[in-house]
Short mmCIF file of C-alpha atoms in Angstrom, two decimals:
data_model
loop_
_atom_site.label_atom_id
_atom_site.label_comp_id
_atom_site.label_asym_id
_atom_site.label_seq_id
_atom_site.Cartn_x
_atom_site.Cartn_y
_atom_site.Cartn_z
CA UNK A 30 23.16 20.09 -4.01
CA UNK A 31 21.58 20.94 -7.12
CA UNK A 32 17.49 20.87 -8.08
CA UNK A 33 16.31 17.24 -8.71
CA UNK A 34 13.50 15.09 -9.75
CA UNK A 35 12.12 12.13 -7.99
CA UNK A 36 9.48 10.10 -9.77
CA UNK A 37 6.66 7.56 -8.09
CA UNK A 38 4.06 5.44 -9.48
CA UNK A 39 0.21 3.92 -9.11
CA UNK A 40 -1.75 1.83 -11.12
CA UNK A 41 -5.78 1.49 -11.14
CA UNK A 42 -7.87 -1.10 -9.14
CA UNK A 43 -8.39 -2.73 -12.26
CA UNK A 44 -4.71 -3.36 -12.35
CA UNK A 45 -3.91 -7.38 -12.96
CA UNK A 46 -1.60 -7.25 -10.14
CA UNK A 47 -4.06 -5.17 -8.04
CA UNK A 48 -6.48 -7.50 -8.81
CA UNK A 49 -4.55 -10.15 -6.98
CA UNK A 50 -4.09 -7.93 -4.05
CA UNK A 51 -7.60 -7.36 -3.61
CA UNK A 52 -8.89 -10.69 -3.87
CA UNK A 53 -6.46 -12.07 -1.06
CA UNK A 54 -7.15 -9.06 1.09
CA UNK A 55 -11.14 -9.73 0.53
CA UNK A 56 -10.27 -13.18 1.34
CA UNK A 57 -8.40 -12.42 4.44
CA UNK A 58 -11.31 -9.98 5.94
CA UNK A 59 -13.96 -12.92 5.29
CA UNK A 60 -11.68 -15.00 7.43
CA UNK A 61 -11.32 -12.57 10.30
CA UNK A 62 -14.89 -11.15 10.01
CA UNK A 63 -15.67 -14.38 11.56
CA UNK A 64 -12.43 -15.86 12.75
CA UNK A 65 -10.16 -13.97 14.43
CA UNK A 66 -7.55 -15.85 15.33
CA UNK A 67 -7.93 -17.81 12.13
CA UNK A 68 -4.64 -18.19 9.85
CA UNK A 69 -4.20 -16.85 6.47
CA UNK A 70 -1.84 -16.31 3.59
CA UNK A 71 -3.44 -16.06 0.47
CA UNK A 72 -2.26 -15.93 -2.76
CA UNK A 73 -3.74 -15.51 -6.32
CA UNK A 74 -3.23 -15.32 -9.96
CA UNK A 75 -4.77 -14.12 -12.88
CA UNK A 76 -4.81 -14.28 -16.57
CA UNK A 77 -7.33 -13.86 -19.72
CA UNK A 78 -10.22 -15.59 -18.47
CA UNK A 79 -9.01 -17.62 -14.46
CA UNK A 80 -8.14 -16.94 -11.70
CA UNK A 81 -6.21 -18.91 -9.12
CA UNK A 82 -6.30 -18.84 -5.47
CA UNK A 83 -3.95 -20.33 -3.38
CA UNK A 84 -1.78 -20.16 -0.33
CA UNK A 85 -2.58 -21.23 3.60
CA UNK A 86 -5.22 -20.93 5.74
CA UNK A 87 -6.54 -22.57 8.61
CA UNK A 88 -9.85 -21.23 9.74
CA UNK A 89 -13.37 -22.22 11.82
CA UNK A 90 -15.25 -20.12 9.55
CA UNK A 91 -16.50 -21.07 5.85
CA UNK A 92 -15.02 -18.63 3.26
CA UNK A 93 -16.62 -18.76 -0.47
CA UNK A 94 -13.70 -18.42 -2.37
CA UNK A 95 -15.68 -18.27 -5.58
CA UNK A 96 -17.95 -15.62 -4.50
CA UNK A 97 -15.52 -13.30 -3.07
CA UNK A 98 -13.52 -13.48 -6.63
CA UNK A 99 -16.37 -12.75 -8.45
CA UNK A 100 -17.57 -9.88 -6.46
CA UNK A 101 -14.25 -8.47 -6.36
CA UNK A 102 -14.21 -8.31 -10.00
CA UNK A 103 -17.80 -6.67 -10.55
CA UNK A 104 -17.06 -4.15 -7.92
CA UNK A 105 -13.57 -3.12 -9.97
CA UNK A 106 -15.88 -3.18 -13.08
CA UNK A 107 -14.94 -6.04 -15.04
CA UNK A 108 -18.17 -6.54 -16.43
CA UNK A 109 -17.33 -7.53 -20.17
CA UNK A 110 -15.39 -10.08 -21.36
CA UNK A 111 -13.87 -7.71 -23.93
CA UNK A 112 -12.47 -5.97 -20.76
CA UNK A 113 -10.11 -8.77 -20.30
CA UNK A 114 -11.77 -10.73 -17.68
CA UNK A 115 -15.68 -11.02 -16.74
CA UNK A 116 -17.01 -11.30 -13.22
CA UNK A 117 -19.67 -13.99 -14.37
CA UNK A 118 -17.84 -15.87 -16.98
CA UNK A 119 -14.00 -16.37 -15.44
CA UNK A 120 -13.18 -19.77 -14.11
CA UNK A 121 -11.67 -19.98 -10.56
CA UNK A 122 -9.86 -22.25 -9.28
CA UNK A 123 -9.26 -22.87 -5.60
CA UNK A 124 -6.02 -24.49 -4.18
CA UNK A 125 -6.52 -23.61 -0.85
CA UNK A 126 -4.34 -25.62 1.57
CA UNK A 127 -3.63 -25.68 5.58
CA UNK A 128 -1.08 -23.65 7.29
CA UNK A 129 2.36 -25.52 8.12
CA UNK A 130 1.38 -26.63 11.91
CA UNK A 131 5.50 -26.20 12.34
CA UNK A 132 4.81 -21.89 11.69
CA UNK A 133 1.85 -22.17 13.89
CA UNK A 134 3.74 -23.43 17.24
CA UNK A 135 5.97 -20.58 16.62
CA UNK A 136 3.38 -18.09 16.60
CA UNK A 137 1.53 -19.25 19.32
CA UNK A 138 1.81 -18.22 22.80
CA UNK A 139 1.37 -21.22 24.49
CA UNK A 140 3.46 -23.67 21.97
CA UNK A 141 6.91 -23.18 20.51
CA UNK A 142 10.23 -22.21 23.22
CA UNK A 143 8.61 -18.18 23.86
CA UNK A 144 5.56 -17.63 26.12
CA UNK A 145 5.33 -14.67 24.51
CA UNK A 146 3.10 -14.64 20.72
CA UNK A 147 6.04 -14.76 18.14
CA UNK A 148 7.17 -13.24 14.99
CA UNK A 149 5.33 -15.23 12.11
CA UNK A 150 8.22 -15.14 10.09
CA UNK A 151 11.74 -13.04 9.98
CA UNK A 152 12.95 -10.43 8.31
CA UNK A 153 13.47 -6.62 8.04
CA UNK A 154 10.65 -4.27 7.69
CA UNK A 155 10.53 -0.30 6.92
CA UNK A 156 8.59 2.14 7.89
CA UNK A 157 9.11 6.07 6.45
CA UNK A 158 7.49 9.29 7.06
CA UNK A 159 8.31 13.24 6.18
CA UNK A 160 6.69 16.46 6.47
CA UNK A 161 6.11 16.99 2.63
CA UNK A 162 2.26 16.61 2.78
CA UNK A 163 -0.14 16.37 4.94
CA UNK A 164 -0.37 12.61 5.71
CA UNK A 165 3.24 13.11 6.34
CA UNK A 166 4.02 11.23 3.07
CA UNK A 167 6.47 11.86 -0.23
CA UNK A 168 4.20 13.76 -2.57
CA UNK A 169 5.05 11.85 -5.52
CA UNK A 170 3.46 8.86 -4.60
CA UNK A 171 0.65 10.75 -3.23
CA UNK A 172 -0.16 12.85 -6.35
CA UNK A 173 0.43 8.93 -8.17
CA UNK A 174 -2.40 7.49 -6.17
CA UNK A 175 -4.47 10.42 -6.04
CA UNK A 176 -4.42 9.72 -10.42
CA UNK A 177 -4.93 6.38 -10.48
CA UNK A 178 -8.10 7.17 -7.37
CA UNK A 179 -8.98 9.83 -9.82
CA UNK A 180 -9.27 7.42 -12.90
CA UNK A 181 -11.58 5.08 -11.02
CA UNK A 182 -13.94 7.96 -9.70
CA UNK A 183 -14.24 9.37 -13.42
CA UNK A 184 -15.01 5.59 -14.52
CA UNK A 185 -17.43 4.33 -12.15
CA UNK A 186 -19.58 7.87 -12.15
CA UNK A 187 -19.87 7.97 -16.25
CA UNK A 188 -18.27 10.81 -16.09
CA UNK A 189 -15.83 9.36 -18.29
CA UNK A 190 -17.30 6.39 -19.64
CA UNK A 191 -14.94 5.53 -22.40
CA UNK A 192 -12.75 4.11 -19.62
CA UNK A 193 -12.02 1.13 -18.54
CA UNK A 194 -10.71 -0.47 -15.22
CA UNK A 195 -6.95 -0.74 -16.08
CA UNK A 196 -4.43 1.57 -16.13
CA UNK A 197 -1.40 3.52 -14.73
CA UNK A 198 0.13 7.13 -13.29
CA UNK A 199 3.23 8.33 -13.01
CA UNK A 200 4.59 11.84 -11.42
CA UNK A 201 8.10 13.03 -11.46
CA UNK A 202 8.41 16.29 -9.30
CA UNK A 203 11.02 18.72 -9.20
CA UNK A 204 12.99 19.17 -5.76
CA UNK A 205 14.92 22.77 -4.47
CA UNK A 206 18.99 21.88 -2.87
CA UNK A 207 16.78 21.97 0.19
CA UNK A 208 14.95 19.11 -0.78
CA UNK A 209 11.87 20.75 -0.65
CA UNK A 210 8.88 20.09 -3.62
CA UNK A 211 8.51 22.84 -6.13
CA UNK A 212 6.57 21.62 -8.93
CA UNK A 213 5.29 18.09 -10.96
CA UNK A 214 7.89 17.83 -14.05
CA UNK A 215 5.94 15.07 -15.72
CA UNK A 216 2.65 13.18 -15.38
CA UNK A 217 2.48 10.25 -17.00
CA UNK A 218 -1.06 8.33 -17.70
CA UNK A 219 -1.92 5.10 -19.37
CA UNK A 220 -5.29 4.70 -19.13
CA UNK A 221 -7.41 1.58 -20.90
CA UNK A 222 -10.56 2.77 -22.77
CA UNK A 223 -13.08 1.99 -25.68
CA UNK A 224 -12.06 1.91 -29.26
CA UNK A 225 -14.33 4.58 -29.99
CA UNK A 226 -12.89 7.19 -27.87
CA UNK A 227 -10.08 9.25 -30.38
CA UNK A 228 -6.77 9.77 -28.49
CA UNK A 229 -7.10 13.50 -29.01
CA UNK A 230 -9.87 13.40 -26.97
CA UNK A 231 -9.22 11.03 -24.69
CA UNK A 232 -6.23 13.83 -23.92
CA UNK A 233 -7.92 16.74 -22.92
CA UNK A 234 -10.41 14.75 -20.87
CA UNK A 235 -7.76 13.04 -18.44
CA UNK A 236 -6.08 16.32 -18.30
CA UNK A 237 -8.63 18.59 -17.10
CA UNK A 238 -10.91 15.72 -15.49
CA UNK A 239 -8.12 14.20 -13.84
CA UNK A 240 -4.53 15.31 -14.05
CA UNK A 241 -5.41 18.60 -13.18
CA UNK A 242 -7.80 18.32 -10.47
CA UNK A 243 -5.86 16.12 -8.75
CA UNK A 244 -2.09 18.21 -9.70
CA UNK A 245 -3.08 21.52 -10.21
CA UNK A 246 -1.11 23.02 -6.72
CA UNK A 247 2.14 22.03 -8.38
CA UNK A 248 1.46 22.32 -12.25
CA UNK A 249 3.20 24.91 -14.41
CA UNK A 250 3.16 25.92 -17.87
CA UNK A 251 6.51 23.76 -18.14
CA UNK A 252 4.66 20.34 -17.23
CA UNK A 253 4.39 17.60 -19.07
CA UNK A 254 1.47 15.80 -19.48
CA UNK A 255 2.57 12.02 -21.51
CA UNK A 256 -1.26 10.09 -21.96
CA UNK A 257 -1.23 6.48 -23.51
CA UNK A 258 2.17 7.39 -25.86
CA UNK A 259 1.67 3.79 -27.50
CA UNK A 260 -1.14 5.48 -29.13
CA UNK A 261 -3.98 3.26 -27.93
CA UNK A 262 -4.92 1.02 -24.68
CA UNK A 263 -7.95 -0.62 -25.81
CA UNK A 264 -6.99 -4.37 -24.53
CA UNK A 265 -5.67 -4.62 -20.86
CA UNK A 266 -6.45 -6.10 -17.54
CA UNK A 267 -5.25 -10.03 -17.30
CA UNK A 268 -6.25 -10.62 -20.90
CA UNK A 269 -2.77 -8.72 -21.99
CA UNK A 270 -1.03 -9.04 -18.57
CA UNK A 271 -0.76 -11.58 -15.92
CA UNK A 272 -1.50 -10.45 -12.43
CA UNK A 273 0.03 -11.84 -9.69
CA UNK A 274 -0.76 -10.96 -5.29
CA UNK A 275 2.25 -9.10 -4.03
CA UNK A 276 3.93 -8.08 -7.04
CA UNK A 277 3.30 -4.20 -6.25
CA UNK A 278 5.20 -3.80 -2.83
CA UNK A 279 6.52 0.20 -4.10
CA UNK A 280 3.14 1.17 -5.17
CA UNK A 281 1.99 0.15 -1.48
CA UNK A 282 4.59 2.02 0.45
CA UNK A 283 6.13 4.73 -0.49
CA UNK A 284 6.75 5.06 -3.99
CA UNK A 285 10.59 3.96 -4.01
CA UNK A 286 11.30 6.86 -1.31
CA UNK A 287 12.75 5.14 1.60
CA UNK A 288 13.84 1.63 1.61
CA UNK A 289 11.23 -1.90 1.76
CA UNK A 290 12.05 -4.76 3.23
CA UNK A 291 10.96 -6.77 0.37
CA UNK A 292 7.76 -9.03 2.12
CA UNK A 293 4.68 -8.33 0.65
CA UNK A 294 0.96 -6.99 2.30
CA UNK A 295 -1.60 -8.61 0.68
CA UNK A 296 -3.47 -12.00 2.12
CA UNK A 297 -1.34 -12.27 4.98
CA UNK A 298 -2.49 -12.21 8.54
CA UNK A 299 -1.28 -9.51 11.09
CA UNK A 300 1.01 -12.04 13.13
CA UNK A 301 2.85 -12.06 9.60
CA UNK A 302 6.01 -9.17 10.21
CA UNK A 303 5.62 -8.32 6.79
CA UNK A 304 2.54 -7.01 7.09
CA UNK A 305 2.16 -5.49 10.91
CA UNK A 306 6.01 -5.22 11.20
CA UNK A 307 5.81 -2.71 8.30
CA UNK A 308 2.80 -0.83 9.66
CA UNK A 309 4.12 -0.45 12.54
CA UNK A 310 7.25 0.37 11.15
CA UNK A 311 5.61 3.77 9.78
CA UNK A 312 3.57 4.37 12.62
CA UNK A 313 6.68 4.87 14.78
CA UNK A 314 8.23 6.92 11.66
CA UNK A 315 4.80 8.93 11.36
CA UNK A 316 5.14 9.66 15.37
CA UNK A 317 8.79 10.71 15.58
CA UNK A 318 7.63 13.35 12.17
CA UNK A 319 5.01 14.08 13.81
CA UNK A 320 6.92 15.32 17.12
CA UNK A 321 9.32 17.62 15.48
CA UNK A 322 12.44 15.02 15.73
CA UNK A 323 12.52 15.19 12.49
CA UNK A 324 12.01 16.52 9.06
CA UNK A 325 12.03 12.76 7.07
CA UNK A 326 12.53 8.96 8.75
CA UNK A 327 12.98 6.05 8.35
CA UNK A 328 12.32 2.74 11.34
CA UNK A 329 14.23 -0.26 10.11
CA UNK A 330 12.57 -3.15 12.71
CA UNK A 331 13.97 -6.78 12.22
CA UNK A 332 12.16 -9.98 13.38
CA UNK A 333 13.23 -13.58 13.89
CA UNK A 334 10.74 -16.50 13.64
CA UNK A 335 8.86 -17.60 16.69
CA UNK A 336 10.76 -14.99 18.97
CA UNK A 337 8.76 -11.89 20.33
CA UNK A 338 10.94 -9.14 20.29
CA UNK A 339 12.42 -7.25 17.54
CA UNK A 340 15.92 -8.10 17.03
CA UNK A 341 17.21 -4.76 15.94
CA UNK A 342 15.81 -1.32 15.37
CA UNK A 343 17.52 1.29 13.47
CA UNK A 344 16.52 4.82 12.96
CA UNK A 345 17.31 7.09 10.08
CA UNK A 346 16.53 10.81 9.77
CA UNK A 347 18.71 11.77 6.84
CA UNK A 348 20.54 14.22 8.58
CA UNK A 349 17.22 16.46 9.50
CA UNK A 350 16.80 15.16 13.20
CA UNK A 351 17.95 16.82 16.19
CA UNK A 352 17.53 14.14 19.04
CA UNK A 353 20.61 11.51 19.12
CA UNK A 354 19.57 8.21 17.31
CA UNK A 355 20.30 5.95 19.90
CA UNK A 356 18.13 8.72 22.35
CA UNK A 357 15.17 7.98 19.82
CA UNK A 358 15.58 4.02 19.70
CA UNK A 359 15.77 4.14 23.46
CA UNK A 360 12.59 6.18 23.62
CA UNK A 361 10.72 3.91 20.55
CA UNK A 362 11.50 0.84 22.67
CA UNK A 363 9.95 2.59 26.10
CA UNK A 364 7.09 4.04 23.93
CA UNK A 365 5.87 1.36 21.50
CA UNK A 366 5.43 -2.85 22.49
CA UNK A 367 7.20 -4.23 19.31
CA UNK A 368 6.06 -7.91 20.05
CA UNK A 369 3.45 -9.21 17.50
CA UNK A 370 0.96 -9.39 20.32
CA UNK A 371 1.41 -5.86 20.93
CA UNK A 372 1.59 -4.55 17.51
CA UNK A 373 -1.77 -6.11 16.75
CA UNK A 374 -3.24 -5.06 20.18
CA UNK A 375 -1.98 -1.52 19.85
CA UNK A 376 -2.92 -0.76 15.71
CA UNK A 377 -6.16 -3.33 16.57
CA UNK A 378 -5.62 -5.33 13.36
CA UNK A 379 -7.60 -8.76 14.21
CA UNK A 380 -10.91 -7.29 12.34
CA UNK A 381 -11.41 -7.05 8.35
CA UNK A 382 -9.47 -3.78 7.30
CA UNK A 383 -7.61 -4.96 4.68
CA UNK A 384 -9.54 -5.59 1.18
CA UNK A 385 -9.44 -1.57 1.46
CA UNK A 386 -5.37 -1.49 1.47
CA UNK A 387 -5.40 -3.57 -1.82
CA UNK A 388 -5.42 -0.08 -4.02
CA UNK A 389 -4.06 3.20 -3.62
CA UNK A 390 -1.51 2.27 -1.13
CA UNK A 391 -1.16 1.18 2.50
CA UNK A 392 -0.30 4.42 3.72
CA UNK A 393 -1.14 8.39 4.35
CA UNK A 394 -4.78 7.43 4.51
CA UNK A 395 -6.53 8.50 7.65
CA UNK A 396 -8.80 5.69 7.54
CA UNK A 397 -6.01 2.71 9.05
CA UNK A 398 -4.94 3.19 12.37
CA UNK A 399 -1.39 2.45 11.58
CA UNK A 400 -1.87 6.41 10.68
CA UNK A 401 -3.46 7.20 13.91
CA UNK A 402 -1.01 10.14 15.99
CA UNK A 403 -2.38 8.46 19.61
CA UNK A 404 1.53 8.40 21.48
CA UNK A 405 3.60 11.51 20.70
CA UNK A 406 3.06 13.23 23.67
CA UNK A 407 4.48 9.64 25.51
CA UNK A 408 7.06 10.06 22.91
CA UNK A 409 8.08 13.22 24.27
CA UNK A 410 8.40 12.09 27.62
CA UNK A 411 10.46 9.06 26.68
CA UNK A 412 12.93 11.36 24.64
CA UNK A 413 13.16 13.56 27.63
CA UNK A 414 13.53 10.68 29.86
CA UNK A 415 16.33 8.77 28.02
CA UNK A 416 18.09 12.07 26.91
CA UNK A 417 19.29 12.29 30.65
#
């Protein structure tokens, strides 16, 4: 096999879709803060000016909508109109309704035809891990997020105050026949700033106060540095782009390396599959990485609606593992409860984690305890056990 190039992207905070994501994440901690066992799938929308906020929730607690969309906004930094929304002067609109009591017997543990808690919903989640970085994560969606993290830091300190909250990376690195990184190719940034900023120097400052601080392990004299090649980004945010919650599911996981089951995260409680099936999904991946099994992963779990169990589970190591596949999914099923009620109990996901997921990806940050190493010594044991 031949050299070849993989490419991953990020976008900002400030991001129309990211936007979305963080509102219905802030709006799913305020329920949980209070309510734990209160249900939630949010949804929103944004464009020049509004933004929407919809879905289903069912809570004991009293969530401000308004408020949290507001200081969502000012924390991103949408501050000016001109910016393409304003934290004080955008109308929101709330259509907030109940969840379907039909989904709640089924993921309760006392209703529906299971004792056990059930899957919110079906479907197929992914989880992926590999021993490129650190986090145990592809580096080009690392190096992406690390940009667009890098973009915001700059912003928010003054540091490069001619920026503003939207905006975009892109990284395409160069792989050996091994499949092994050897350098970033291309970086790509689109970054939103004042008119008064000239592109020239706009340039140099997001290469050596961001491209490079961020890159510089795996830059060459061969790399490519493309920054805003319309010319200008002085309008952005939803004033040029609809945002809408969900709408980012690659950015979240793993850059387009490894498959996705296509639910989204954002505004959904952690009985929803797509969300906790998919974390747990890469915690498995992370562990199996993590004990030598393998050199890259993937956990495909599948859920049906109101049943406990997972229906399948399918492991993938892409020809770099050297434990039998069915020996692994006999040890992941003795190591790790699957169930809903044991996903959340094990990753503890009834508290309010999430508005911090909304940006910069779900994943190889130390911070969520989907990324927590706790089980691979009871991994071990299990391989051993079932490899006899």
């Amino acid at each position: 096999m031949a050299h070849y190039f993989f490419t991953s992207e990020s976008v900002t905070e400030g991001h129309p879709d990211k936007i979305c994501d963080q509102i219905s994440d802030a709006v799913l901690d305020a329920v949980l803060r209070d309510d734990p066992t209160g249900a939630c799938c949010c949804e929103v929308f944004t464009t020049t000016g509004m933004v929407v906020v919809g879905g289903e929730i069912t809570t004991s607690t009293y969530v401000d909508i308004t408020k949290i969309v507001r200081s969502v906004l000012k924390n991103i930094g949408y501050t000016k109109p001109e910016y393409g929304i304003d934290w004080q002067s955008c109308s929101v609109m709330n259509v907030i309704d109940e969840q379907s009591s039909e989904i709640s017997q089924g993921e309760k543990h006392d209703q529906g035809d299971h004792k056990a808690h059930g899957a919110g919903d079906q479907g197929m989640m992914f989880g992926f891990a590999c021993d490129e970085t650190p986090e145990l994560m592809p580096l080009p969606i690392m190096l992406a997020h690390g940009l667009t993290r890098k973009l915001a830091e700059v912003r928010k300190s003054g540091e490069c105050d001619f920026l503003r909250p939207d905006g975009k990376s892109q990284v395409t690195i160069e792989y050996s026949e091994d499949g092994k990184p050897l350098r970033v190719d291309t970086v790509v940034i689109a970054a939103q700033h004042h008119a008064e900023i000239k592109p020239a120097d706009l340039r140099i400052h997001i290469i050596e106060k961001v491209i490079k601080p961020v890159c510089f392990e795996y830059i060459d004299e061969n790399t490519r540095f493309l920054i805003n090649e319309t010319g200008v980004f002085i309008k952005g945010g939803p004033h040029v782009d609809t945002g809408l919650t969900g709408r980012k599911i690659i950015v979240d996981t793993y850059g387009g390396m490894g498959r996705h089951g296509g639910g989204a995260f954002s505004g959904k409680v952690p009985n929803k599959q797509d969300r906790s099936g998919a974390y747990m999904a890469r915690y498995i991946a992370k562990h199996i990485v993590a004990a030598g099994y393998a050199n890259k992963c993937e956990i495909q779990l599948s859920y049906a609606i109101g049943f406990p169990e997972p229906v399948s589970i399918h492991v993938d190591a892409f020809g770099t593992g050297n434990v039998d596949h069915h020996v692994l999914e006999a040890a992941i099923r003795k190591t790790f409860d699957m169930t809903p009620a044991g996903i959340i109990k094990e990753l503890d996901l009834l508290r309010p984690i999430y508005a911090a997921t909304a940006s910069y990806g779900h994943f190889g940050r130390a911070e969520f305890p989907w990324e927590q190493m706790k089980k691979v010594d009871e991994l071990r044991v299990a391989v051993e056990e079932c490899s006899q």
